[in-house]
PDB file of C-alpha atoms in Angstrom:
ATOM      1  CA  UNK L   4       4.474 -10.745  23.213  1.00 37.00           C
ATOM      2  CA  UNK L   5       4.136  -7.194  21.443  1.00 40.00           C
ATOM      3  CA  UNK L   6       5.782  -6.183  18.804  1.00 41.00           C
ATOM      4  CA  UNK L   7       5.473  -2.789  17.703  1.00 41.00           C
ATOM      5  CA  UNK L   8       7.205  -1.519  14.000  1.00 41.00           C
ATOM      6  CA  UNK L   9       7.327   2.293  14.326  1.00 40.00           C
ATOM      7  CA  UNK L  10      10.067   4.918  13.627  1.00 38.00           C
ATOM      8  CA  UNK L  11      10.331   8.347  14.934  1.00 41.00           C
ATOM      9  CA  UNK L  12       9.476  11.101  12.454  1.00 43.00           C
ATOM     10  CA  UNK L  13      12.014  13.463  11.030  1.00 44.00           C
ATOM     11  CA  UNK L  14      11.696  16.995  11.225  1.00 46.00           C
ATOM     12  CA  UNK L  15      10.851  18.545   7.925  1.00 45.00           C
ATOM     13  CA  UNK L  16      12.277  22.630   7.252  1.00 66.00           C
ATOM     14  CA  UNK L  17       9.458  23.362   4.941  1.00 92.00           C
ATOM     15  CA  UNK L  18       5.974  22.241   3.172  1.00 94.00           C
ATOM     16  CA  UNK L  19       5.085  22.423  -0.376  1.00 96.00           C
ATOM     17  CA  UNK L  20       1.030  22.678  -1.078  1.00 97.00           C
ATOM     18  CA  UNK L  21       0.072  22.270  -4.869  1.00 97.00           C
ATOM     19  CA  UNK L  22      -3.030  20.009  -6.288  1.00 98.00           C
ATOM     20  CA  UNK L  23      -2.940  17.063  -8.959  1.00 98.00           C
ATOM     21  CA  UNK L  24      -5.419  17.375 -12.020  1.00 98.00           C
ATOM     22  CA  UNK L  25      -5.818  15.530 -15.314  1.00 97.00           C
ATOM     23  CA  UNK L  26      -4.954  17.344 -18.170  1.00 96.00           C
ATOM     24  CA  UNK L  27      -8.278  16.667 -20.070  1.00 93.00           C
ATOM     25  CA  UNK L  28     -10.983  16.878 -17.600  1.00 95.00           C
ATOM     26  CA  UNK L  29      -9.308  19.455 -15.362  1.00 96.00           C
ATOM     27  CA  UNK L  30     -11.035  17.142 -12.713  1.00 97.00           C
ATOM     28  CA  UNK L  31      -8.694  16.645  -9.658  1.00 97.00           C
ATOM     29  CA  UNK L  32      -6.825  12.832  -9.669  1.00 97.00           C
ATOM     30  CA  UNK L  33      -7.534  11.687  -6.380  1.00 97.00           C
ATOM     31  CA  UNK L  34      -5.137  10.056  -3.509  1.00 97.00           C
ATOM     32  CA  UNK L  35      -1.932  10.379  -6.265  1.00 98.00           C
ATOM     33  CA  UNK L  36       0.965   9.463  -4.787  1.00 97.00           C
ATOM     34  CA  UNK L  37       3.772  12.212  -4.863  1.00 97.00           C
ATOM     35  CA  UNK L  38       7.281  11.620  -3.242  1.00 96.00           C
ATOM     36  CA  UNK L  39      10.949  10.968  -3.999  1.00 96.00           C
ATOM     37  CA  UNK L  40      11.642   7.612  -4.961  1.00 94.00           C
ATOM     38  CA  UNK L  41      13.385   5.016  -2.587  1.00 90.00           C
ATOM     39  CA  UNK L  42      13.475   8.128   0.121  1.00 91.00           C
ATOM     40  CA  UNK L  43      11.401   8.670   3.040  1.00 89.00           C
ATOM     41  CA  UNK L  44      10.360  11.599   1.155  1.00 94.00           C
ATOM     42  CA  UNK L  45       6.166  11.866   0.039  1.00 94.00           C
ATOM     43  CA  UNK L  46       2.491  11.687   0.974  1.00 94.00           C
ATOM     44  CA  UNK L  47      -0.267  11.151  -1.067  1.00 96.00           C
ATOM     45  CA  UNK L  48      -3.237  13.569  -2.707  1.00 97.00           C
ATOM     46  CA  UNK L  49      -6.388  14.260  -0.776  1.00 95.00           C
ATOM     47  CA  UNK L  50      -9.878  13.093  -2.714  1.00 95.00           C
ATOM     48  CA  UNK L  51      -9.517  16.540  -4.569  1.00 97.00           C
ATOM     49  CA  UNK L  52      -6.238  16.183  -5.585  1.00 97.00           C
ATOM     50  CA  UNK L  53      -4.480  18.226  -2.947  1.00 97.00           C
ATOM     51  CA  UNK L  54      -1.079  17.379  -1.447  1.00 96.00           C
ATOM     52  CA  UNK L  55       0.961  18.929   1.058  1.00 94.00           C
ATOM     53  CA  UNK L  56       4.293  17.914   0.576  1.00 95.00           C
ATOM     54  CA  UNK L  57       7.349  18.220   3.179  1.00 92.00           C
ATOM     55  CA  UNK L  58      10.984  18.472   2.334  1.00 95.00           C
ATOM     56  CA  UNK L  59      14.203  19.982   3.339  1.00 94.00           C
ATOM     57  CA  UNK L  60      16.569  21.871   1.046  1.00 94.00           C
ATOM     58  CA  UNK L  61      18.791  18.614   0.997  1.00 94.00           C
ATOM     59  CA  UNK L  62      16.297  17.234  -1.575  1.00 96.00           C
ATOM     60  CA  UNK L  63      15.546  20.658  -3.669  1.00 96.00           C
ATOM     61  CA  UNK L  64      17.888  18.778  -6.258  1.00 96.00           C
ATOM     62  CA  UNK L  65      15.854  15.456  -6.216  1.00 97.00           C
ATOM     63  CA  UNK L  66      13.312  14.105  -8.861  1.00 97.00           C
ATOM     64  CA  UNK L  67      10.134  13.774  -7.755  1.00 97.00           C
ATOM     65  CA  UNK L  68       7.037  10.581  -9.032  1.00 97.00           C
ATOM     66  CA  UNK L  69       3.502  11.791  -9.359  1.00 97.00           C
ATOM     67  CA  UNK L  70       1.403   9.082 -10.336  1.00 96.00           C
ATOM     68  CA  UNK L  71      -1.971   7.537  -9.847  1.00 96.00           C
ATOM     69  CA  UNK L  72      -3.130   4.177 -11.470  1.00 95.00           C
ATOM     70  CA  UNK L  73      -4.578   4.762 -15.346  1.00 93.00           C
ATOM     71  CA  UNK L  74      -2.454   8.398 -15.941  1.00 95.00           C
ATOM     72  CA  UNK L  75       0.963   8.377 -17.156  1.00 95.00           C
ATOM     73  CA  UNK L  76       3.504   9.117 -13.968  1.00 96.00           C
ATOM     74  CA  UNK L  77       5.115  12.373 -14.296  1.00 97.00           C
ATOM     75  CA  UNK L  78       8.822  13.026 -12.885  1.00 97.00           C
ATOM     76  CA  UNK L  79       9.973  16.741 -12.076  1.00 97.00           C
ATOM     77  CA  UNK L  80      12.588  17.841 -10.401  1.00 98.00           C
ATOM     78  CA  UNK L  81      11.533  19.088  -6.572  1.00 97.00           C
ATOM     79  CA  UNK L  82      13.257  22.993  -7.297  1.00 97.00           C
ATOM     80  CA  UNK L  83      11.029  22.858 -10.553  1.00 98.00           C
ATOM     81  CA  UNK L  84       7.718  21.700  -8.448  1.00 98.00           C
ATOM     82  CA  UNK L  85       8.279  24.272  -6.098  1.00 97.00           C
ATOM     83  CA  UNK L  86       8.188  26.575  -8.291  1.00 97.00           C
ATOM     84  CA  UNK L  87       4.967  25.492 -10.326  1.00 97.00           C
ATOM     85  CA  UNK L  88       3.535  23.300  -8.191  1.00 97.00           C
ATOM     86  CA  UNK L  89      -0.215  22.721 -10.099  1.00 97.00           C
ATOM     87  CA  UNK L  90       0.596  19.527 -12.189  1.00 97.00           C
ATOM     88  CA  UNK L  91      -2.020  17.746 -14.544  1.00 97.00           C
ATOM     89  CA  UNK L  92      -1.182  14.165 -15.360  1.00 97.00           C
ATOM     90  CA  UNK L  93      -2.054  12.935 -18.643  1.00 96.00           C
ATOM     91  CA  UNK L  94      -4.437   9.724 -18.613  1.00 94.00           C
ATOM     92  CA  UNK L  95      -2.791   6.298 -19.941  1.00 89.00           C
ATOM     93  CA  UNK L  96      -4.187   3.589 -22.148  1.00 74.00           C
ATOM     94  CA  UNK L  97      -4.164   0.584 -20.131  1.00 62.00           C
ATOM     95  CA  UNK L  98      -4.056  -2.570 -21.615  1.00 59.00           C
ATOM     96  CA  UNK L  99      -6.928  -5.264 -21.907  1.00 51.00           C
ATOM     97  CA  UNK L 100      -6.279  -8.486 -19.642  1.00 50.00           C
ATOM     98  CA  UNK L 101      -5.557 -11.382 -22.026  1.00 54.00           C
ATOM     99  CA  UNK L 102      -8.345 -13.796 -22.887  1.00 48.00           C
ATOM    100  CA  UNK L 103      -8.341 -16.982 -21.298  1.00 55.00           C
ATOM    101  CA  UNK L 104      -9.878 -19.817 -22.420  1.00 51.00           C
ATOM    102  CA  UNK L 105     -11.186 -21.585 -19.290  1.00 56.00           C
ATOM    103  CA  UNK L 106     -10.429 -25.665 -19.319  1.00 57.00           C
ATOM    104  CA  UNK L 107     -12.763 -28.084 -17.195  1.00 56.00           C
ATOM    105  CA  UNK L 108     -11.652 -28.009 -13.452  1.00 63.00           C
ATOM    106  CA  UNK L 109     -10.124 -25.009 -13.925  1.00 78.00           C
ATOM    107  CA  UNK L 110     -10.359 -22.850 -10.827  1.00 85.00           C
ATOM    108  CA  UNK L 111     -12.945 -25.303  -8.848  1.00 85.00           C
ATOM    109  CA  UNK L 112     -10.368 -25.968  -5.843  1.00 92.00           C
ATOM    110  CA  UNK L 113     -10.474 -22.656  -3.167  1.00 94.00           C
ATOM    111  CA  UNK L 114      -7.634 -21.502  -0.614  1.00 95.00           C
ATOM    112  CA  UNK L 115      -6.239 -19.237   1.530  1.00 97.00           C
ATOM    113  CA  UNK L 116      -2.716 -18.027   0.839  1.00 96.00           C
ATOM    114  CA  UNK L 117      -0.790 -15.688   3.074  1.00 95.00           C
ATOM    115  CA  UNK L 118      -1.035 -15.236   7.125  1.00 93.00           C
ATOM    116  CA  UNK L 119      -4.643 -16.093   8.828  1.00 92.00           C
ATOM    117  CA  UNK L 120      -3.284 -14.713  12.380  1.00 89.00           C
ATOM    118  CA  UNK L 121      -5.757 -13.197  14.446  1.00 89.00           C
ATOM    119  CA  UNK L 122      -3.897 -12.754  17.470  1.00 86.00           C
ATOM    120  CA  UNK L 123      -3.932  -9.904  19.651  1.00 86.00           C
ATOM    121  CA  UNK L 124      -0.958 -10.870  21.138  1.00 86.00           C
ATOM    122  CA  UNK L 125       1.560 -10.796  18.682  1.00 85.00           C
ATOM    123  CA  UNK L 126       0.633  -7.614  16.736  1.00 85.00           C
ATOM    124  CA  UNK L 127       2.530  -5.347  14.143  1.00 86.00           C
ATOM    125  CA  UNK L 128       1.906  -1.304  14.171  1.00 84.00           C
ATOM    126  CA  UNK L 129       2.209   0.265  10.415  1.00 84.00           C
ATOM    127  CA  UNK L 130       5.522   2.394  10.362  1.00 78.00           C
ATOM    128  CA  UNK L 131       4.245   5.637   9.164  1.00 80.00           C
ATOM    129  CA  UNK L 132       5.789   9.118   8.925  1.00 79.00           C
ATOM    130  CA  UNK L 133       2.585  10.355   6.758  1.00 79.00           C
ATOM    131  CA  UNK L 134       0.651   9.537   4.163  1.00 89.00           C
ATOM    132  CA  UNK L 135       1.498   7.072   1.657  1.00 93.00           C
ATOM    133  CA  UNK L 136       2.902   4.554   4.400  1.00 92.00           C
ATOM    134  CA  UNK L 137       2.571   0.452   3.087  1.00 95.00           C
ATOM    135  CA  UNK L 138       2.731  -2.293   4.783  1.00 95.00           C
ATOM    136  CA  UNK L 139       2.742  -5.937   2.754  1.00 96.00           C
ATOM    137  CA  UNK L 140       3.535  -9.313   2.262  1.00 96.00           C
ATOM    138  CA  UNK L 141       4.633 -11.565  -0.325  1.00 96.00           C
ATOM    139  CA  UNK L 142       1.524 -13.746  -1.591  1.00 97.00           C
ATOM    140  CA  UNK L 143       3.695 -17.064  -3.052  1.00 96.00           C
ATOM    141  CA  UNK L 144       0.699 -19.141  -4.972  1.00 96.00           C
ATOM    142  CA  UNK L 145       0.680 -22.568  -4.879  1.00 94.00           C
ATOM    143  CA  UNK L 146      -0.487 -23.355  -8.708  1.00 92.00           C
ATOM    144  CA  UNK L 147      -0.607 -21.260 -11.859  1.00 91.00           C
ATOM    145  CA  UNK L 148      -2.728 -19.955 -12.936  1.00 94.00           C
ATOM    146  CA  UNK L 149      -4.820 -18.554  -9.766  1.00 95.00           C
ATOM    147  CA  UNK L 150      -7.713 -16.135  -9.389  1.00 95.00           C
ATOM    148  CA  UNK L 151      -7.834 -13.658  -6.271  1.00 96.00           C
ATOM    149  CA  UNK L 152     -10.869 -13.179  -5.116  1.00 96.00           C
ATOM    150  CA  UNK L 153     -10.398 -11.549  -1.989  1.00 98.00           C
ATOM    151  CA  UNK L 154      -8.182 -10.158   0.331  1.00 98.00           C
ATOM    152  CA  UNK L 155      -8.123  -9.972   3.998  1.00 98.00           C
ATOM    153  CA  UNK L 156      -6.373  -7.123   6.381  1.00 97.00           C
ATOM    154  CA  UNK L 157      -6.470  -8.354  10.012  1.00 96.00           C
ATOM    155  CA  UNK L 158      -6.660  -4.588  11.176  1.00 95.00           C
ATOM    156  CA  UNK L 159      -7.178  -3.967  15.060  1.00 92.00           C
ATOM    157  CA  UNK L 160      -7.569  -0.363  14.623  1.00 91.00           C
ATOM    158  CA  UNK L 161     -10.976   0.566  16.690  1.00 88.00           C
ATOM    159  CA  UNK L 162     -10.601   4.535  17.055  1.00 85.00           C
ATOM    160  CA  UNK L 163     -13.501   6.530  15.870  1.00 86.00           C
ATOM    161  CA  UNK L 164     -11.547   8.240  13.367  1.00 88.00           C
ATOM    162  CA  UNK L 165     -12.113   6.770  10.011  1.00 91.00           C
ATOM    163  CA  UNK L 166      -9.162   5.983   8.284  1.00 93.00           C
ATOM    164  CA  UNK L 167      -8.690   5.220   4.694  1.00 95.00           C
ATOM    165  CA  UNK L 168      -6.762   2.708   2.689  1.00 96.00           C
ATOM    166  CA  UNK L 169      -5.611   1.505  -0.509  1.00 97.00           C
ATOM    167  CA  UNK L 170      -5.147  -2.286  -1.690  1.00 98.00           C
ATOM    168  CA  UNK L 171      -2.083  -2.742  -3.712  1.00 98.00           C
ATOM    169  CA  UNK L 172      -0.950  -5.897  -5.709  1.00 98.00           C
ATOM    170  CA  UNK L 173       2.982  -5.084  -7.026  1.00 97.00           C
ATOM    171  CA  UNK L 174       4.765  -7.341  -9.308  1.00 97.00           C
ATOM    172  CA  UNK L 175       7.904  -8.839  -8.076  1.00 96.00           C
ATOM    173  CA  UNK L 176      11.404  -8.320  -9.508  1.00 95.00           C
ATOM    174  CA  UNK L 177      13.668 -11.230 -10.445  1.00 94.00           C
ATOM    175  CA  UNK L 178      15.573 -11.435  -7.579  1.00 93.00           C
ATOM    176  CA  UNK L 179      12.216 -11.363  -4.854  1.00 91.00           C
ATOM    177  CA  UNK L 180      12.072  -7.690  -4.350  1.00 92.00           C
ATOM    178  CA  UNK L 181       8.849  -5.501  -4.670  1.00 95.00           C
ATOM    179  CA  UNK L 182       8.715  -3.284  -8.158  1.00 95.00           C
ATOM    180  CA  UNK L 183       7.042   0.257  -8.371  1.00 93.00           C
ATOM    181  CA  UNK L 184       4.395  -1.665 -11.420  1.00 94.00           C
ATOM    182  CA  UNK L 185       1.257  -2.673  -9.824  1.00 95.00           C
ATOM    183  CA  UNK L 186      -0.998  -5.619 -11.089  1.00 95.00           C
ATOM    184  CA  UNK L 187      -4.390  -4.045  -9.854  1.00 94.00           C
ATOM    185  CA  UNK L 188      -5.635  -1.765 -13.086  1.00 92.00           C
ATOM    186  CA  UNK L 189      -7.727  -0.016 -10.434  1.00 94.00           C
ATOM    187  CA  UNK L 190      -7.880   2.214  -6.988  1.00 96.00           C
ATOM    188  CA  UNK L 191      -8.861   0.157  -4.792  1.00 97.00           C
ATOM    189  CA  UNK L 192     -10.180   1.740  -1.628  1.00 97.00           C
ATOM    190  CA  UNK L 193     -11.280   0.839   1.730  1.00 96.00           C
ATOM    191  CA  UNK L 194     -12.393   2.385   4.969  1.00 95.00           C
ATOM    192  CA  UNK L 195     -11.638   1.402   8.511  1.00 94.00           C
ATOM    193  CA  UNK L 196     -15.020   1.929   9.382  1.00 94.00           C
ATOM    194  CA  UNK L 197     -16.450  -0.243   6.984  1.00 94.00           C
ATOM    195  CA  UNK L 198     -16.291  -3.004   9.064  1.00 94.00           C
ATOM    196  CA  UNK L 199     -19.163  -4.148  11.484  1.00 92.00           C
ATOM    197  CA  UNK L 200     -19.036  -2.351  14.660  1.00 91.00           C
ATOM    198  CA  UNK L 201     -15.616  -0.913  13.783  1.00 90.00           C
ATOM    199  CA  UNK L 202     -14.013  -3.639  14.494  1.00 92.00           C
ATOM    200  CA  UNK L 203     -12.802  -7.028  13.041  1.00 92.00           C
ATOM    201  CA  UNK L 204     -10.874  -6.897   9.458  1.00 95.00           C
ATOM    202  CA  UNK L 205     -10.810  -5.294   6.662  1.00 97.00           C
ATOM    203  CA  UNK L 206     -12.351  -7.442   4.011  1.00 97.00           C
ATOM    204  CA  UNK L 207     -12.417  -6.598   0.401  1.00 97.00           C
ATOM    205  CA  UNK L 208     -13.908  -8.095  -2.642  1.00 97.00           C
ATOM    206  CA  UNK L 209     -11.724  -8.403  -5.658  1.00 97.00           C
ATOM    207  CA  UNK L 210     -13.868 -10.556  -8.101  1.00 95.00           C
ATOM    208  CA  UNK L 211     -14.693  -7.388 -10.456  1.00 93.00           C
ATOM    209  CA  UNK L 212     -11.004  -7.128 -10.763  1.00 93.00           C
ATOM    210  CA  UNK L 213     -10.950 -10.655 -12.552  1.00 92.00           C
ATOM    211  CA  UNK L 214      -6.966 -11.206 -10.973  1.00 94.00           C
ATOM    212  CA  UNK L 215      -5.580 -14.634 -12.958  1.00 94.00           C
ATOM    213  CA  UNK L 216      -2.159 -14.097 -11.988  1.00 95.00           C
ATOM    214  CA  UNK L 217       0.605 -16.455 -12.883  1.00 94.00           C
ATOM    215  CA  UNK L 218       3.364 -14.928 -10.856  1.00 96.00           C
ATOM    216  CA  UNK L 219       3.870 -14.611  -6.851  1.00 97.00           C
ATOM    217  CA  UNK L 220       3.437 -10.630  -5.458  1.00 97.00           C
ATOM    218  CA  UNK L 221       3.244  -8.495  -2.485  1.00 97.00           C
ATOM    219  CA  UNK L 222       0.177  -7.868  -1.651  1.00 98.00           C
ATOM    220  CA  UNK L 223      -0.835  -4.353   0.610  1.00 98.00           C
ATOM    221  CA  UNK L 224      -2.381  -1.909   2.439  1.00 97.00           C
ATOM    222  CA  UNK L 225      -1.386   2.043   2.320  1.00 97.00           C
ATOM    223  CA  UNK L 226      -2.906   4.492   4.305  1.00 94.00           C
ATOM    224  CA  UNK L 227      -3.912   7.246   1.805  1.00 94.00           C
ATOM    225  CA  UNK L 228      -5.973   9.489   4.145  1.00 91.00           C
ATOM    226  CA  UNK L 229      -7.631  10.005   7.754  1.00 86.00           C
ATOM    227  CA  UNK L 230      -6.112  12.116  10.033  1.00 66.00           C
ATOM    228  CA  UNK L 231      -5.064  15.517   9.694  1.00 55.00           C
ATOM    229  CA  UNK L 232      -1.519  15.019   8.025  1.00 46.00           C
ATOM    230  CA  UNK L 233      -0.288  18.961   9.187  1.00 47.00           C
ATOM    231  CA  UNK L 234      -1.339  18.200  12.543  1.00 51.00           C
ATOM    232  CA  UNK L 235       1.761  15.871  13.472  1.00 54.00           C
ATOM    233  CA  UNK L 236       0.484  14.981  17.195  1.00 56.00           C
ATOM    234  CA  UNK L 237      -2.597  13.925  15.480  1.00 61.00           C
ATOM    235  CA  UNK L 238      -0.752  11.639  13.295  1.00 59.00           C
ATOM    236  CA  UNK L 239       1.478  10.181  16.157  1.00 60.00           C
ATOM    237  CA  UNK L 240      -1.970   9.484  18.207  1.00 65.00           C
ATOM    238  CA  UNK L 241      -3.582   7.961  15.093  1.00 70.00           C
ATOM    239  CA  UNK L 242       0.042   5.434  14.137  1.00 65.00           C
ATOM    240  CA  UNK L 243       0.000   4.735  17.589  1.00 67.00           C
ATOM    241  CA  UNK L 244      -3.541   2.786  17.402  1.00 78.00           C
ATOM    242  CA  UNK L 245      -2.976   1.146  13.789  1.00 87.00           C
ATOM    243  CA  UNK L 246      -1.852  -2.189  14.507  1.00 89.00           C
ATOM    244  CA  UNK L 247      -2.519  -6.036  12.762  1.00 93.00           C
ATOM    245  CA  UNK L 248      -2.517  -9.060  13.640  1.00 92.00           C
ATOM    246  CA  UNK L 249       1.119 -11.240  13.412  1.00 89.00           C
ATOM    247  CA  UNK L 250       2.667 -14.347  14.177  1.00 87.00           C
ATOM    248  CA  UNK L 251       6.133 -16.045  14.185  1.00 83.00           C
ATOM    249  CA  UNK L 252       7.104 -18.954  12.486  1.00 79.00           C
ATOM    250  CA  UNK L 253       9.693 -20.864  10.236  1.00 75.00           C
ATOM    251  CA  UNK L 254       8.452 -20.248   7.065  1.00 74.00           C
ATOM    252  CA  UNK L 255       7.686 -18.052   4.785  1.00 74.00           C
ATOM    253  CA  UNK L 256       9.215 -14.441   4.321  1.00 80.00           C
ATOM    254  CA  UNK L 257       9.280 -11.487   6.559  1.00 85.00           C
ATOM    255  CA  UNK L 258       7.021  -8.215   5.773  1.00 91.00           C
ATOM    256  CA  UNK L 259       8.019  -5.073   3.705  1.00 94.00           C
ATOM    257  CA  UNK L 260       7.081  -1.531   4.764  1.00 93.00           C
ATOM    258  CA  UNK L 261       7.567   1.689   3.637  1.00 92.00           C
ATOM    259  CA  UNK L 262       7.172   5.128   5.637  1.00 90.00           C
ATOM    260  CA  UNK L 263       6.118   7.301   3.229  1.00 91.00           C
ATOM    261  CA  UNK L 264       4.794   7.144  -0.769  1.00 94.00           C
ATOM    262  CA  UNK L 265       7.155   5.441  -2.940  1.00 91.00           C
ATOM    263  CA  UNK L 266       9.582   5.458  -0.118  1.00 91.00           C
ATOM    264  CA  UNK L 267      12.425   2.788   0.107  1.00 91.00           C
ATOM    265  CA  UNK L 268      11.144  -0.723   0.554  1.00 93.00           C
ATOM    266  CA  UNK L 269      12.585  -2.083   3.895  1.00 91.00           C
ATOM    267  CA  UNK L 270      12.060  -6.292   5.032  1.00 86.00           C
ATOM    268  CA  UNK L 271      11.547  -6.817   8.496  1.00 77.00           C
ATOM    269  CA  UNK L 272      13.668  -9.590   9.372  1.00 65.00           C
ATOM    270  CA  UNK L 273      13.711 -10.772  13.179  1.00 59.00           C
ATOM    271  CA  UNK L 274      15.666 -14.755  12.569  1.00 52.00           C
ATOM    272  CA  UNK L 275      18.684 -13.188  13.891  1.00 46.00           C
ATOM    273  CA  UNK L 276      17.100 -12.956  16.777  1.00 54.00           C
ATOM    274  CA  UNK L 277      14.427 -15.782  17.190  1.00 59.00           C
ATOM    275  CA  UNK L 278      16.824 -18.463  15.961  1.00 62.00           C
ATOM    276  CA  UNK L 279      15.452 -18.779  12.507  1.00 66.00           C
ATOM    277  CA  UNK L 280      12.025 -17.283  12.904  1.00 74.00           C
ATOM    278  CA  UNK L 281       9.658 -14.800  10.980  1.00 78.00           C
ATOM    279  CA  UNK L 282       7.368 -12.168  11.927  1.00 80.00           C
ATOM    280  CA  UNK L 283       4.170 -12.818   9.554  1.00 88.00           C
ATOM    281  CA  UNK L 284       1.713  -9.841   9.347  1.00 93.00           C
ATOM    282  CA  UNK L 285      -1.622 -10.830   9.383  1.00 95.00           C
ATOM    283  CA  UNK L 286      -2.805 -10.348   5.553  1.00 97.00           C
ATOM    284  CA  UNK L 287      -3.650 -13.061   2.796  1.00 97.00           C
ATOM    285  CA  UNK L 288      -6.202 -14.043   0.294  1.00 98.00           C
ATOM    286  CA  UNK L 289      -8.730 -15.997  -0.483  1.00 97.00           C
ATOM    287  CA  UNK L 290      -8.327 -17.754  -4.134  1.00 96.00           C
ATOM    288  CA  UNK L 291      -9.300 -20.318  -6.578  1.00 95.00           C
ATOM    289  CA  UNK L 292      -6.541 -22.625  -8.365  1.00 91.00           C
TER     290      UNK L 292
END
């Protein structure tokens, strides 16, 4: 069985180019996200801070998000970024994790929570239009508190381009849904060609991020760079090759993706259809409880 989760792209009239600094330093803020929230409207910053942002004149009376993990996010209305289009963010103070007092047996049992599927059969392309695209899954814990300690992308990508990604850990919203405030205090950044031979998945280390969480979240990956993002057909050929590993089964919830940065969540949801079944996308963790 293939299934493949892609959507056409939408032509865009015209392309804003600006770069992302921090007001202090001057020093560029690198892979910032920029778009209109809950549209299919963004990309992200390049390592030095440069974005190229498309748009029609439909959205000219939108506000646009600029943010990047430890600065303060910055809202402006698209007419107004067009017009100045060099923005500095201002750096936040972030708070300290609270101090935990360990108790005997605490954390001694490990597990793996999420979707272990390593098939090549049932497999899930990332639903891009840029930039800035996410794929994730809820990560439901089975005790709290638990520590993360790593998390695992079952990425069949094996073109020579190397592609870059960002980990993401989001804090859920009362009623299940995926908020904009992430847990992670950090970028956390990973390459497709980090992985032996190019091939296998993408396995990263969160220990230095010392994660006791207490709460369920959706856990995942956004492309942030790789690829030429002007050059569309280069993009298409690129989303065309990004796929991971999936499964179907009776439990559990469906996936969320987004097109573009800070785009509108969407849950892929295929019970109608498979009599009660989920798609699973091959991502989960590896934690102590």
């Amino acid at each position: 069985m293939l299934t493949l989760l892609t959507f056409g792209s939408t032509a865009r009239a015209q392309t804003l180019v600006g770069t992302i600094t921090e007001v202090r330093t001057g020093q560029p803020v690198p892979y910032a996200n920029v778009g209109i929230p809950g549209k299919n409207v963004g990309t992200v910053a390049d390592e030095q801070g440069h974005y190229q942002l498309s748009y029609t004149a439909a959205n000219l009376a939108d506000t646009v998000c600029l943010s990047s993990i430890g600065h303060e996010p910055r809202r402006v209305l698209l007419r107004e970024l067009v017009a100045r289009p060099e923005v500095q963010l201002t750096p936040a103070a972030i708070a300290l994790a609270d101090v935990r007092v360990q108790a005997p047996g605490l954390f001694k049992r490990r597990l793996t929570l999420g979707n272990t599927s390593n098939s090549e059969m049932i497999i899930a392309g990332m639903a891009a239009e840029g930039h800035g695209a996410e794929m994730g899954v809820i990560i439901s814990l089975r005790h709290q508190p638990t520590k993360v300690q790593q998390a695992r992308f079952n990425l069949l990508y094996q073109d020579s381009t190397d592609l870059t990604f960002r980990v993401n850990l989001y804090r859920l919203l009362p009623n299940g849904q995926p908020s904009s405030e992430k847990l992670n205090r950090r970028d956390i950044i990973v390459h497709s060609n980090s992985r032996p031979n190019n091939a296998g998945p993408l396995v990263v280390d969160l220990t230095p991020d010392n994660l006791v969480l207490d709460e369920d979240f959706l856990l995942t990956l956004e492309w942030v760079a790789g690829g030429t993002a002007q050059k569309s057909q280069e993009m298409h050929g690129l989303r065309k090759n990004v796929y991971f590993s999936a499964a179907l089964g009776y439990f559990g919830q469906p996936p969320y993706i987004r097109k573009t940065s800070q785009g509108k969540w969407e849950k892929l949801s295929l019970g109608a259809r498979l009599a009660g079944m989920q798609f699973k996308v091959g991502f989960n963790v590896t934690a102590l409880d």
